[in-house]
PDB file of C-alpha atoms and ligand atoms in Angstrom:
ATOM      1  CA  MET U 545       0.000   0.000   0.000  1.00 61.00           C
ATOM      2  CA  ALA U 546       1.313   3.473  -0.829  1.00 60.00           C
ATOM      3  CA  PRO U 547       2.082   5.570   2.251  1.00 59.00           C
ATOM      4  CA  ALA U 548      -0.568   8.169   3.093  1.00 62.00           C
ATOM      5  CA  GLN U 549       0.375  11.823   2.762  1.00 61.00           C
ATOM      6  CA  ASN U 550       2.688  12.938   5.599  1.00 56.00           C
ATOM      7  CA  GLU U 551       3.408   9.316   6.544  1.00 57.00           C
ATOM      8  CA  PRO U 552       7.169   8.664   6.755  1.00 52.00           C
ATOM      9  CA  THR U 553       8.389   6.612   3.790  1.00 54.00           C
ATOM     10  CA  ARG U 554      11.569   5.458   5.571  1.00 52.00           C
ATOM     11  CA  PRO U 555      11.246   1.972   7.064  1.00 52.00           C
ATOM     12  CA  HIS U 556      10.800   2.490  10.787  1.00 63.00           C
ATOM     13  CA  SER U 557      12.879   0.221  12.967  1.00 74.00           C
ATOM     14  CA  PRO U 558      11.977   0.567  16.616  1.00 77.00           C
ATOM     15  CA  SER U 559      14.751  -0.003  19.137  1.00 91.00           C
ATOM     16  CA  TYR U 560      14.950  -0.261  22.908  1.00 96.00           C
ATOM     17  CA  ASP U 561      16.982   2.961  23.071  1.00 97.00           C
ATOM     18  CA  LEU U 562      15.742   5.733  25.384  1.00 98.00           C
ATOM     19  CA  THR U 563      18.736   8.031  24.956  1.00 98.00           C
ATOM     20  CA  GLY U 564      17.674  11.673  25.328  1.00 98.00           C
ATOM     21  CA  LYS U 565      14.252  10.730  26.742  1.00 98.00           C
ATOM     22  CA  ARG U 566      12.860  11.875  30.079  1.00 98.00           C
ATOM     23  CA  VAL U 567      11.060   9.174  32.024  1.00 99.00           C
ATOM     24  CA  VAL U 568       9.040   9.700  35.220  1.00 99.00           C
ATOM     25  CA  VAL U 569       8.303   6.653  37.382  1.00 99.00           C
ATOM     26  CA  VAL U 570       5.714   7.331  40.084  1.00 98.00           C
ATOM     27  CA  GLY U 571       6.374   4.723  42.778  1.00 98.00           C
ATOM     28  CA  GLY U 572       9.897   4.305  41.411  1.00 98.00           C
ATOM     29  CA  LYS U 573      11.927   4.313  44.637  1.00 98.00           C
ATOM     30  CA  THR U 574      11.280   0.665  45.570  1.00 98.00           C
ATOM     31  CA  GLY U 575      10.220  -2.691  44.177  1.00 98.00           C
ATOM     32  CA  ILE U 576       8.751  -2.956  40.682  1.00 98.00           C
ATOM     33  CA  GLY U 577       8.975   0.804  40.115  1.00 98.00           C
ATOM     34  CA  LEU U 578      12.684   0.782  40.943  1.00 98.00           C
ATOM     35  CA  GLY U 579      13.134  -2.111  38.492  1.00 98.00           C
ATOM     36  CA  ILE U 580      11.454   0.021  35.811  1.00 99.00           C
ATOM     37  CA  ALA U 581      13.530   3.109  36.700  1.00 98.00           C
ATOM     38  CA  GLN U 582      16.735   1.049  36.470  1.00 98.00           C
ATOM     39  CA  ALA U 583      15.739  -0.483  33.122  1.00 98.00           C
ATOM     40  CA  ALA U 584      14.867   2.952  31.681  1.00 98.00           C
ATOM     41  CA  HIS U 585      18.166   4.383  32.937  1.00 98.00           C
ATOM     42  CA  ALA U 586      20.097   1.449  31.436  1.00 98.00           C
ATOM     43  CA  ALA U 587      18.322   2.160  28.116  1.00 98.00           C
ATOM     44  CA  GLY U 588      19.695   5.724  28.193  1.00 98.00           C
ATOM     45  CA  ALA U 589      16.851   7.775  29.709  1.00 98.00           C
ATOM     46  CA  SER U 590      17.149  10.414  32.377  1.00 98.00           C
ATOM     47  CA  VAL U 591      14.784   9.219  35.081  1.00 98.00           C
ATOM     48  CA  THR U 592      12.785  10.951  37.810  1.00 98.00           C
ATOM     49  CA  VAL U 593      11.354   8.797  40.592  1.00 98.00           C
ATOM     50  CA  ALA U 594       8.430  10.048  42.673  1.00 98.00           C
ATOM     51  CA  SER U 595       6.738   8.765  45.831  1.00 98.00           C
ATOM     52  CA  ARG U 596       5.905   9.845  49.379  1.00 98.00           C
ATOM     53  CA  ARG U 597       9.211   8.966  50.986  1.00 95.00           C
ATOM     54  CA  SER U 598      12.228  11.175  50.837  1.00 92.00           C
ATOM     55  CA  ALA U 599      15.141   8.773  50.353  1.00 93.00           C
ATOM     56  CA  PRO U 600      18.527  10.544  50.510  1.00 93.00           C
ATOM     57  CA  ALA U 601      20.829   8.950  47.928  1.00 87.00           C
ATOM     58  CA  ALA U 602      23.529   8.722  50.651  1.00 91.00           C
ATOM     59  CA  ASP U 603      21.370   6.117  52.432  1.00 95.00           C
ATOM     60  CA  HIS U 604      19.951   4.657  49.216  1.00 97.00           C
ATOM     61  CA  PRO U 605      22.781   4.252  46.699  1.00 97.00           C
ATOM     62  CA  GLU U 606      20.385   2.441  44.342  1.00 97.00           C
ATOM     63  CA  LEU U 607      18.644   5.804  43.827  1.00 97.00           C
ATOM     64  CA  THR U 608      21.818   7.764  42.961  1.00 97.00           C
ATOM     65  CA  PRO U 609      21.175   7.791  39.179  1.00 97.00           C
ATOM     66  CA  PHE U 610      17.740   9.354  39.564  1.00 98.00           C
ATOM     67  CA  GLU U 611      16.219  12.741  40.226  1.00 97.00           C
ATOM     68  CA  GLN U 612      13.789  12.416  43.148  1.00 97.00           C
ATOM     69  CA  ILE U 613      10.416  14.044  43.766  1.00 97.00           C
ATOM     70  CA  THR U 614       8.261  13.694  46.882  1.00 97.00           C
ATOM     71  CA  LEU U 615       4.630  13.080  45.983  1.00 97.00           C
ATOM     72  CA  ASP U 616       1.450  11.542  47.411  1.00 98.00           C
ATOM     73  CA  ILE U 617      -0.692  10.450  44.458  1.00 98.00           C
ATOM     74  CA  SER U 618      -3.896  10.585  46.487  1.00 97.00           C
ATOM     75  CA  ASP U 619      -3.422  14.364  46.860  1.00 98.00           C
ATOM     76  CA  GLU U 620      -4.542  15.936  43.560  1.00 98.00           C
ATOM     77  CA  GLU U 621      -3.033  19.327  44.355  1.00 98.00           C
ATOM     78  CA  ALA U 622       0.325  17.704  45.142  1.00 98.00           C
ATOM     79  CA  VAL U 623       0.184  15.779  41.838  1.00 98.00           C
ATOM     80  CA  ARG U 624      -0.618  18.974  39.918  1.00 98.00           C
ATOM     81  CA  ALA U 625       2.267  20.826  41.587  1.00 98.00           C
ATOM     82  CA  ALA U 626       4.689  17.914  41.074  1.00 98.00           C
ATOM     83  CA  PHE U 627       4.093  17.775  37.318  1.00 98.00           C
ATOM     84  CA  GLU U 628       4.409  21.538  37.105  1.00 98.00           C
ATOM     85  CA  THR U 629       7.850  21.164  38.726  1.00 97.00           C
ATOM     86  CA  ILE U 630       8.771  18.178  36.543  1.00 97.00           C
ATOM     87  CA  GLY U 631       7.904  19.996  33.302  1.00 98.00           C
ATOM     88  CA  SER U 632       8.142  18.224  29.945  1.00 98.00           C
ATOM     89  CA  LEU U 633       8.564  14.471  29.795  1.00 98.00           C
ATOM     90  CA  ASP U 634       8.506  11.641  27.265  1.00 98.00           C
ATOM     91  CA  HIS U 635       7.195   8.694  29.256  1.00 98.00           C
ATOM     92  CA  LEU U 636       5.129   8.375  32.426  1.00 99.00           C
ATOM     93  CA  LEU U 637       4.872   5.163  34.436  1.00 99.00           C
ATOM     94  CA  VAL U 638       2.489   4.998  37.382  1.00 99.00           C
ATOM     95  CA  VAL U 639       3.462   2.025  39.498  1.00 98.00           C
ATOM     96  CA  ALA U 640       2.519   3.360  42.948  1.00 98.00           C
ATOM     97  CA  GLY U 641      -0.234   1.860  45.012  1.00 97.00           C
ATOM     98  CA  PRO U 642      -0.921   0.873  48.605  1.00 95.00           C
ATOM     99  CA  THR U 643       0.806  -2.399  49.503  1.00 93.00           C
ATOM    100  CA  ASP U 644       0.057  -2.462  53.233  1.00 91.00           C
ATOM    101  CA  GLY U 645      -3.066  -4.629  53.031  1.00 88.00           C
ATOM    102  CA  SER U 646      -5.377  -1.794  54.072  1.00 89.00           C
ATOM    103  CA  TRP U 647      -7.956  -2.214  51.284  1.00 92.00           C
ATOM    104  CA  GLY U 648     -10.498  -3.986  53.484  1.00 91.00           C
ATOM    105  CA  ALA U 649     -13.112  -6.614  52.646  1.00 94.00           C
ATOM    106  CA  PHE U 650     -16.479  -6.273  50.911  1.00 96.00           C
ATOM    107  CA  MET U 651     -18.504  -6.690  54.130  1.00 96.00           C
ATOM    108  CA  ASP U 652     -16.342  -4.496  56.370  1.00 95.00           C
ATOM    109  CA  LYS U 653     -18.470  -2.351  58.682  1.00 96.00           C
ATOM    110  CA  ASP U 654     -17.864   0.647  56.431  1.00 97.00           C
ATOM    111  CA  MET U 655     -16.255   1.396  53.063  1.00 97.00           C
ATOM    112  CA  ARG U 656     -13.226   3.317  54.263  1.00 96.00           C
ATOM    113  CA  GLY U 657     -10.797   0.624  53.051  1.00 96.00           C
ATOM    114  CA  VAL U 658     -12.014   0.467  49.463  1.00 97.00           C
ATOM    115  CA  ARG U 659     -12.457   4.251  49.244  1.00 97.00           C
ATOM    116  CA  SER U 660      -8.899   4.875  50.317  1.00 96.00           C
ATOM    117  CA  TYR U 661      -7.511   2.084  48.079  1.00 97.00           C
ATOM    118  CA  ALA U 662      -9.369   3.260  44.969  1.00 97.00           C
ATOM    119  CA  ASP U 663      -8.557   6.881  45.804  1.00 97.00           C
ATOM    120  CA  SER U 664      -4.869   6.088  45.804  1.00 98.00           C
ATOM    121  CA  LYS U 665      -4.465   3.428  43.081  1.00 98.00           C
ATOM    122  CA  PHE U 666      -7.219   4.355  40.606  1.00 98.00           C
ATOM    123  CA  LEU U 667      -7.699   8.094  41.079  1.00 98.00           C
ATOM    124  CA  GLY U 668      -3.957   8.474  41.786  1.00 98.00           C
ATOM    125  CA  SER U 669      -3.165   6.852  38.413  1.00 98.00           C
ATOM    126  CA  TRP U 670      -5.803   9.090  36.814  1.00 98.00           C
ATOM    127  CA  ALA U 671      -4.379  12.225  38.461  1.00 98.00           C
ATOM    128  CA  CYS U 672      -0.798  11.475  37.371  1.00 99.00           C
ATOM    129  CA  ALA U 673      -1.942  10.918  33.766  1.00 99.00           C
ATOM    130  CA  ARG U 674      -4.192  13.990  33.933  1.00 98.00           C
ATOM    131  CA  TYR U 675      -1.449  16.384  35.061  1.00 98.00           C
ATOM    132  CA  ALA U 676       1.371  14.793  33.035  1.00 98.00           C
ATOM    133  CA  HIS U 677      -0.582  14.749  29.772  1.00 98.00           C
ATOM    134  CA  PRO U 678      -0.152  18.431  28.775  1.00 98.00           C
ATOM    135  CA  ARG U 679       3.614  18.004  29.217  1.00 98.00           C
ATOM    136  CA  LEU U 680       4.017  14.654  27.445  1.00 98.00           C
ATOM    137  CA  ALA U 681       5.757  14.391  24.074  1.00 98.00           C
ATOM    138  CA  ALA U 682       3.407  13.469  21.208  1.00 97.00           C
ATOM    139  CA  ASP U 683       5.444  10.280  20.610  1.00 97.00           C
ATOM    140  CA  GLY U 684       5.470   9.533  24.330  1.00 98.00           C
ATOM    141  CA  SER U 685       3.580   7.043  26.458  1.00 98.00           C
ATOM    142  CA  ILE U 686       1.783   6.366  29.723  1.00 99.00           C
ATOM    143  CA  THR U 687       2.015   2.970  31.405  1.00 99.00           C
ATOM    144  CA  PHE U 688      -0.046   1.945  34.413  1.00 99.00           C
ATOM    145  CA  LEU U 689       0.638  -1.007  36.684  1.00 98.00           C
ATOM    146  CA  THR U 690      -2.022  -3.503  37.788  1.00 98.00           C
ATOM    147  CA  GLY U 691      -1.680  -7.168  38.798  1.00 97.00           C
ATOM    148  CA  GLY U 692      -2.883 -10.674  37.927  1.00 96.00           C
ATOM    149  CA  ILE U 693      -5.731 -10.351  40.394  1.00 95.00           C
ATOM    150  CA  ALA U 694      -7.405  -8.017  37.859  1.00 97.00           C
ATOM    151  CA  ALA U 695      -8.134 -11.117  35.786  1.00 95.00           C
ATOM    152  CA  ARG U 696      -8.573 -13.743  38.475  1.00 92.00           C
ATOM    153  CA  SER U 697     -10.373 -12.711  41.653  1.00 92.00           C
ATOM    154  CA  LYS U 698      -9.246 -13.956  45.017  1.00 91.00           C
ATOM    155  CA  PHE U 699     -11.539 -14.304  48.024  1.00 92.00           C
ATOM    156  CA  GLY U 700     -11.429 -11.161  50.190  1.00 93.00           C
ATOM    157  CA  MET U 701      -9.622  -9.105  47.522  1.00 95.00           C
ATOM    158  CA  THR U 702     -12.624  -7.523  45.771  1.00 96.00           C
ATOM    159  CA  ALA U 703     -11.313  -3.987  46.260  1.00 97.00           C
ATOM    160  CA  VAL U 704      -7.990  -4.817  44.597  1.00 97.00           C
ATOM    161  CA  THR U 705      -9.530  -6.826  41.729  1.00 97.00           C
ATOM    162  CA  SER U 706     -12.051  -4.079  40.961  1.00 98.00           C
ATOM    163  CA  THR U 707      -9.506  -1.279  41.230  1.00 98.00           C
ATOM    164  CA  PHE U 708      -6.918  -3.011  39.017  1.00 98.00           C
ATOM    165  CA  ALA U 709      -9.640  -3.771  36.433  1.00 98.00           C
ATOM    166  CA  ALA U 710     -10.621  -0.089  36.507  1.00 98.00           C
ATOM    167  CA  VAL U 711      -6.992   0.959  35.934  1.00 98.00           C
ATOM    168  CA  GLU U 712      -6.789  -1.374  32.917  1.00 98.00           C
ATOM    169  CA  ALA U 713     -10.020   0.157  31.561  1.00 98.00           C
ATOM    170  CA  LEU U 714      -8.486   3.597  32.129  1.00 99.00           C
ATOM    171  CA  ALA U 715      -5.506   2.595  29.972  1.00 99.00           C
ATOM    172  CA  ARG U 716      -7.769   1.501  27.096  1.00 98.00           C
ATOM    173  CA  SER U 717      -9.938   4.579  27.320  1.00 98.00           C
ATOM    174  CA  LEU U 718      -6.998   7.003  27.438  1.00 99.00           C
ATOM    175  CA  ALA U 719      -5.307   5.222  24.514  1.00 98.00           C
ATOM    176  CA  LEU U 720      -8.335   6.336  22.490  1.00 98.00           C
ATOM    177  CA  GLU U 721      -8.609   9.784  24.023  1.00 98.00           C
ATOM    178  CA  LEU U 722      -4.925  10.821  24.109  1.00 98.00           C
ATOM    179  CA  GLY U 723      -3.591   9.280  20.879  1.00 98.00           C
ATOM    180  CA  PRO U 724      -1.001   9.510  19.382  1.00 98.00           C
ATOM    181  CA  ILE U 725       0.339   9.290  22.945  1.00 98.00           C
ATOM    182  CA  ARG U 726       0.269   5.559  23.690  1.00 98.00           C
ATOM    183  CA  VAL U 727      -1.329   4.267  26.873  1.00 99.00           C
ATOM    184  CA  ASN U 728      -0.945   0.716  28.199  1.00 99.00           C
ATOM    185  CA  ALA U 729      -0.967  -1.273  31.423  1.00 99.00           C
ATOM    186  CA  ILE U 730       1.434  -3.912  32.694  1.00 99.00           C
ATOM    187  CA  ARG U 731      -0.161  -6.727  34.674  1.00 98.00           C
ATOM    188  CA  PRO U 732       2.569  -8.406  36.725  1.00 98.00           C
ATOM    189  CA  GLY U 733       2.233 -11.741  38.473  1.00 95.00           C
ATOM    190  CA  PHE U 734       4.215 -12.713  41.562  1.00 95.00           C
ATOM    191  CA  ILE U 735       7.195 -10.335  41.664  1.00 97.00           C
ATOM    192  CA  ASP U 736       9.861 -10.521  44.382  1.00 96.00           C
ATOM    193  CA  THR U 737       9.493  -7.224  46.281  1.00 96.00           C
ATOM    194  CA  ASP U 738       8.979  -6.087  49.882  1.00 94.00           C
ATOM    195  CA  LEU U 739       5.226  -6.303  49.273  1.00 93.00           C
ATOM    196  CA  TRP U 740       5.494  -9.969  50.298  1.00 91.00           C
ATOM    197  CA  ASN U 741       7.299  -9.233  53.586  1.00 91.00           C
ATOM    198  CA  PHE U 742       4.087  -9.894  55.510  1.00 90.00           C
ATOM    199  CA  LEU U 743       4.672 -13.607  54.858  1.00 91.00           C
ATOM    200  CA  SER U 744       6.699 -15.561  57.405  1.00 93.00           C
ATOM    201  CA  LYS U 745      10.004 -17.022  56.149  1.00 92.00           C
ATOM    202  CA  THR U 746       8.401 -20.482  55.977  1.00 95.00           C
ATOM    203  CA  ASP U 747       5.345 -19.226  54.054  1.00 92.00           C
ATOM    204  CA  ALA U 748       7.566 -17.234  51.671  1.00 91.00           C
ATOM    205  CA  ALA U 749       9.688 -20.328  50.975  1.00 92.00           C
ATOM    206  CA  ASP U 750       6.480 -22.324  50.434  1.00 93.00           C
ATOM    207  CA  VAL U 751       5.166 -19.779  47.900  1.00 91.00           C
ATOM    208  CA  ARG U 752       8.479 -19.751  46.040  1.00 92.00           C
ATOM    209  CA  GLU U 753       8.399 -23.527  45.802  1.00 94.00           C
ATOM    210  CA  LYS U 754       4.788 -23.517  44.545  1.00 94.00           C
ATOM    211  CA  VAL U 755       5.711 -20.944  41.901  1.00 94.00           C
ATOM    212  CA  ARG U 756       8.776 -22.951  40.848  1.00 95.00           C
ATOM    213  CA  ALA U 757       6.721 -26.113  40.600  1.00 95.00           C
ATOM    214  CA  ASN U 758       3.664 -24.661  38.832  1.00 95.00           C
ATOM    215  CA  PHE U 759       4.467 -21.581  36.742  1.00 96.00           C
ATOM    216  CA  PRO U 760       5.610 -22.291  33.167  1.00 97.00           C
ATOM    217  CA  ALA U 761       8.592 -19.932  33.719  1.00 98.00           C
ATOM    218  CA  ARG U 762       9.579 -21.992  36.827  1.00 97.00           C
ATOM    219  CA  ARG U 763      10.574 -19.044  38.978  1.00 97.00           C
ATOM    220  CA  ILE U 764       9.254 -16.015  40.809  1.00 96.00           C
ATOM    221  CA  GLY U 765       9.351 -12.736  38.834  1.00 98.00           C
ATOM    222  CA  ARG U 766      11.928 -10.009  39.362  1.00 98.00           C
ATOM    223  CA  PRO U 767      11.461  -6.228  39.145  1.00 98.00           C
ATOM    224  CA  ALA U 768      13.888  -6.324  36.193  1.00 98.00           C
ATOM    225  CA  ASP U 769      11.460  -8.580  34.275  1.00 98.00           C
ATOM    226  CA  VAL U 770       8.818  -5.858  34.558  1.00 98.00           C
ATOM    227  CA  GLY U 771      11.436  -3.181  33.782  1.00 98.00           C
ATOM    228  CA  HIS U 772      12.217  -4.907  30.483  1.00 98.00           C
ATOM    229  CA  ALA U 773       8.521  -4.983  29.550  1.00 98.00           C
ATOM    230  CA  ALA U 774       8.173  -1.305  30.456  1.00 98.00           C
ATOM    231  CA  VAL U 775      11.055  -0.333  28.144  1.00 98.00           C
ATOM    232  CA  PHE U 776       9.325  -2.281  25.363  1.00 98.00           C
ATOM    233  CA  LEU U 777       6.095  -0.329  25.914  1.00 98.00           C
ATOM    234  CA  MET U 778       7.977   2.982  25.976  1.00 98.00           C
ATOM    235  CA  THR U 779       9.894   2.294  22.771  1.00 98.00           C
ATOM    236  CA  ASN U 780       7.460   0.351  20.576  1.00 97.00           C
ATOM    237  CA  PRO U 781       5.593   3.006  18.567  1.00 97.00           C
ATOM    238  CA  TYR U 782       2.537   0.921  17.675  1.00 97.00           C
ATOM    239  CA  VAL U 783       1.391  -0.755  20.888  1.00 98.00           C
ATOM    240  CA  THR U 784      -1.414   1.108  22.624  1.00 98.00           C
ATOM    241  CA  GLY U 785      -4.527   0.253  24.619  1.00 98.00           C
ATOM    242  CA  THR U 786      -3.129  -3.114  25.711  1.00 98.00           C
ATOM    243  CA  VAL U 787      -2.570  -4.970  28.947  1.00 98.00           C
ATOM    244  CA  LEU U 788       0.804  -6.693  28.881  1.00 98.00           C
ATOM    245  CA  GLU U 789       1.002  -9.603  31.297  1.00 98.00           C
ATOM    246  CA  VAL U 790       4.411 -10.250  32.859  1.00 98.00           C
ATOM    247  CA  SER U 791       3.698 -13.237  35.054  1.00 97.00           C
ATOM    248  CA  GLY U 792       5.751 -16.246  33.983  1.00 98.00           C
ATOM    249  CA  GLY U 793       2.510 -17.788  32.715  1.00 97.00           C
ATOM    250  CA  GLU U 794       0.650 -17.553  36.053  1.00 95.00           C
ATOM    251  CA  GLN U 795      -2.789 -17.247  34.432  1.00 92.00           C
ATOM    252  CA  LEU U 796      -2.304 -20.551  32.593  1.00 95.00           C
ATOM    253  CA  VAL U 797      -2.083 -22.671  35.699  1.00 95.00           C
ATOM    254  CA  ASP U 798      -4.280 -23.467  38.658  1.00 89.00           C
ATOM    255  CA  TRP U 799      -2.557 -22.246  41.770  1.00 80.00           C
ATOM    256  CA  GLN U 800      -3.314 -20.632  45.097  1.00 75.00           C
ATOM    257  CA  PHE U 801      -0.904 -19.237  47.630  1.00 74.00           C
TER     258      PHE U 801
HETATM  259  N1  NAP F 807       5.052  -7.461  43.873  1.00 53.73           N
HETATM  260  C1  NAP F 807       4.070  -8.128  43.306  1.00 53.73           C
HETATM  261  O1  NAP F 807       4.090  -9.370  43.251  1.00 53.73           O
HETATM  262  C2  NAP F 807       2.902  -7.392  42.704  1.00 53.73           C
HETATM  263  C3  NAP F 807       1.969  -8.144  42.002  1.00 53.73           C
HETATM  264  C4  NAP F 807       0.881  -7.506  41.437  1.00 53.73           C
HETATM  265  C5  NAP F 807       0.720  -6.145  41.554  1.00 53.73           C
HETATM  266  N2  NAP F 807       1.637  -5.429  42.274  1.00 53.73           N
HETATM  267  C6  NAP F 807       1.411  -3.976  42.375  1.00 53.73           C
HETATM  268  O2  NAP F 807       2.561  -3.305  41.936  1.00 53.73           O
HETATM  269  C7  NAP F 807       2.647  -2.014  42.587  1.00 53.73           C
HETATM  270  C8  NAP F 807       4.058  -1.863  43.155  1.00 53.73           C
HETATM  271  O3  NAP F 807       4.229  -2.836  44.173  1.00 53.73           O
HETATM  272  P1  NAP F 807       5.658  -3.410  44.632  1.00 53.73           P
HETATM  273  O4  NAP F 807       5.537  -4.861  44.686  1.00 53.73           O
HETATM  274  O5  NAP F 807       6.738  -2.798  43.822  1.00 53.73           O
HETATM  275  O6  NAP F 807       5.708  -2.944  46.146  1.00 53.73           O
HETATM  276  P2  NAP F 807       6.355  -1.648  46.821  1.00 53.73           P
HETATM  277  O7  NAP F 807       7.830  -1.709  46.718  1.00 53.73           O
HETATM  278  O8  NAP F 807       5.726  -1.583  48.188  1.00 53.73           O
HETATM  279  O9  NAP F 807       5.861  -0.473  45.911  1.00 53.73           O
HETATM  280  C9  NAP F 807       4.801   0.392  46.214  1.00 53.73           C
HETATM  281  C10 NAP F 807       5.294   1.775  45.832  1.00 53.73           C
HETATM  282  O10 NAP F 807       4.198   2.669  45.777  1.00 53.73           O
HETATM  283  C11 NAP F 807       4.568   3.874  46.430  1.00 53.73           C
HETATM  284  N3  NAP F 807       3.332   4.443  46.952  1.00 53.73           N
HETATM  285  C12 NAP F 807       2.393   3.844  47.709  1.00 53.73           C
HETATM  286  N4  NAP F 807       1.394   4.697  47.981  1.00 53.73           N
HETATM  287  C13 NAP F 807       1.726   5.884  47.396  1.00 53.73           C
HETATM  288  C14 NAP F 807       1.116   7.171  47.337  1.00 53.73           C
HETATM  289  N5  NAP F 807      -0.056   7.424  47.937  1.00 53.73           N
HETATM  290  N6  NAP F 807       1.748   8.136  46.639  1.00 53.73           N
HETATM  291  C15 NAP F 807       2.924   7.914  46.026  1.00 53.73           C
HETATM  292  N7  NAP F 807       3.559   6.729  46.046  1.00 53.73           N
HETATM  293  C16 NAP F 807       2.964   5.732  46.726  1.00 53.73           C
HETATM  294  C17 NAP F 807       5.534   3.445  47.539  1.00 53.73           C
HETATM  295  O11 NAP F 807       6.475   4.475  47.849  1.00 53.73           O
HETATM  296  P3  NAP F 807       6.307   5.422  49.156  1.00 53.73           P
HETATM  297  O12 NAP F 807       6.020   4.502  50.299  1.00 53.73           O
HETATM  298  O13 NAP F 807       7.610   6.144  49.217  1.00 53.73           O
HETATM  299  O14 NAP F 807       5.159   6.353  48.852  1.00 53.73           O
HETATM  300  C18 NAP F 807       6.278   2.307  46.847  1.00 53.73           C
HETATM  301  O15 NAP F 807       7.405   2.791  46.147  1.00 53.73           O
HETATM  302  C19 NAP F 807       1.538  -2.004  43.644  1.00 53.73           C
HETATM  303  O16 NAP F 807       0.417  -1.303  43.126  1.00 53.73           O
HETATM  304  C20 NAP F 807       1.197  -3.479  43.800  1.00 53.73           C
HETATM  305  O17 NAP F 807      -0.143  -3.681  44.220  1.00 53.73           O
HETATM  306  C21 NAP F 807       2.722  -6.010  42.841  1.00 53.73           C
END
């Protein structure tokens, strides 16, 4: 087919290179977000990490390569001010979300748990996209972070399942609304971060063994696995409105932890 008017005639060969790009990872000081920040930095980007904690690089050498911003995503005014300070950017990744188990159950005596969870994870993702959008490059991208529980509910986790599903719907809807900026979500499986520290050593070892025995990839995920996927979504110019699962094949097998 002949190229349409204004369409580049040169063959386009996407690469994983982020040299000269500015990447902002909200929730990028620990865990999966840090894995994404490190992968983006290794691909050549200058990276800003944002979250509530202030983590002096002297005490956190892993954060030395990054510019740091302090930000609570459940505070819209703080999000607006943070993106005003950040200025122009190429890629936004919103990884942050409560990981302290405070989302509550469906029949709790009130709805404080789910309100606060959705306020942070869903509306926080919305707010970051909302205030970053006017400053995003036209060939840039937004990537949200959900989890396997979006696709497979777990008893007592209705707030998380519903919120993650809403974030994935947000990605699809914004892909349509903000194009040509690309918008996607990554849905990780069981990734080795401090989120799992609530498990006893014995339970953690048990989960690892179950994952090794059952998951097609035969191991627990690492933040770097998600980082690699995030660099793909930032650099591929034609993927938008998708949910990319990075789970070692978790959804293909029957397993419970
Ligand atoms: N690890 C897994 O197996 C897994 C699986 C599925 C989904 N997930 C999801 O992946 C995301 C990252 O989790 P993780 O495993 O990497 O655990 P993590 O290290 O505890 O990451 C959570 C991050 O979110 C930030 N955060 C939390 N609330 C925030 C707020 N209100 N404003 C700004 N930043 C906030 C935290 O930083 P501050 O405390 O400094 O604010 C922290 O950096 C979470 O949404 C989690 O539910 C994880």
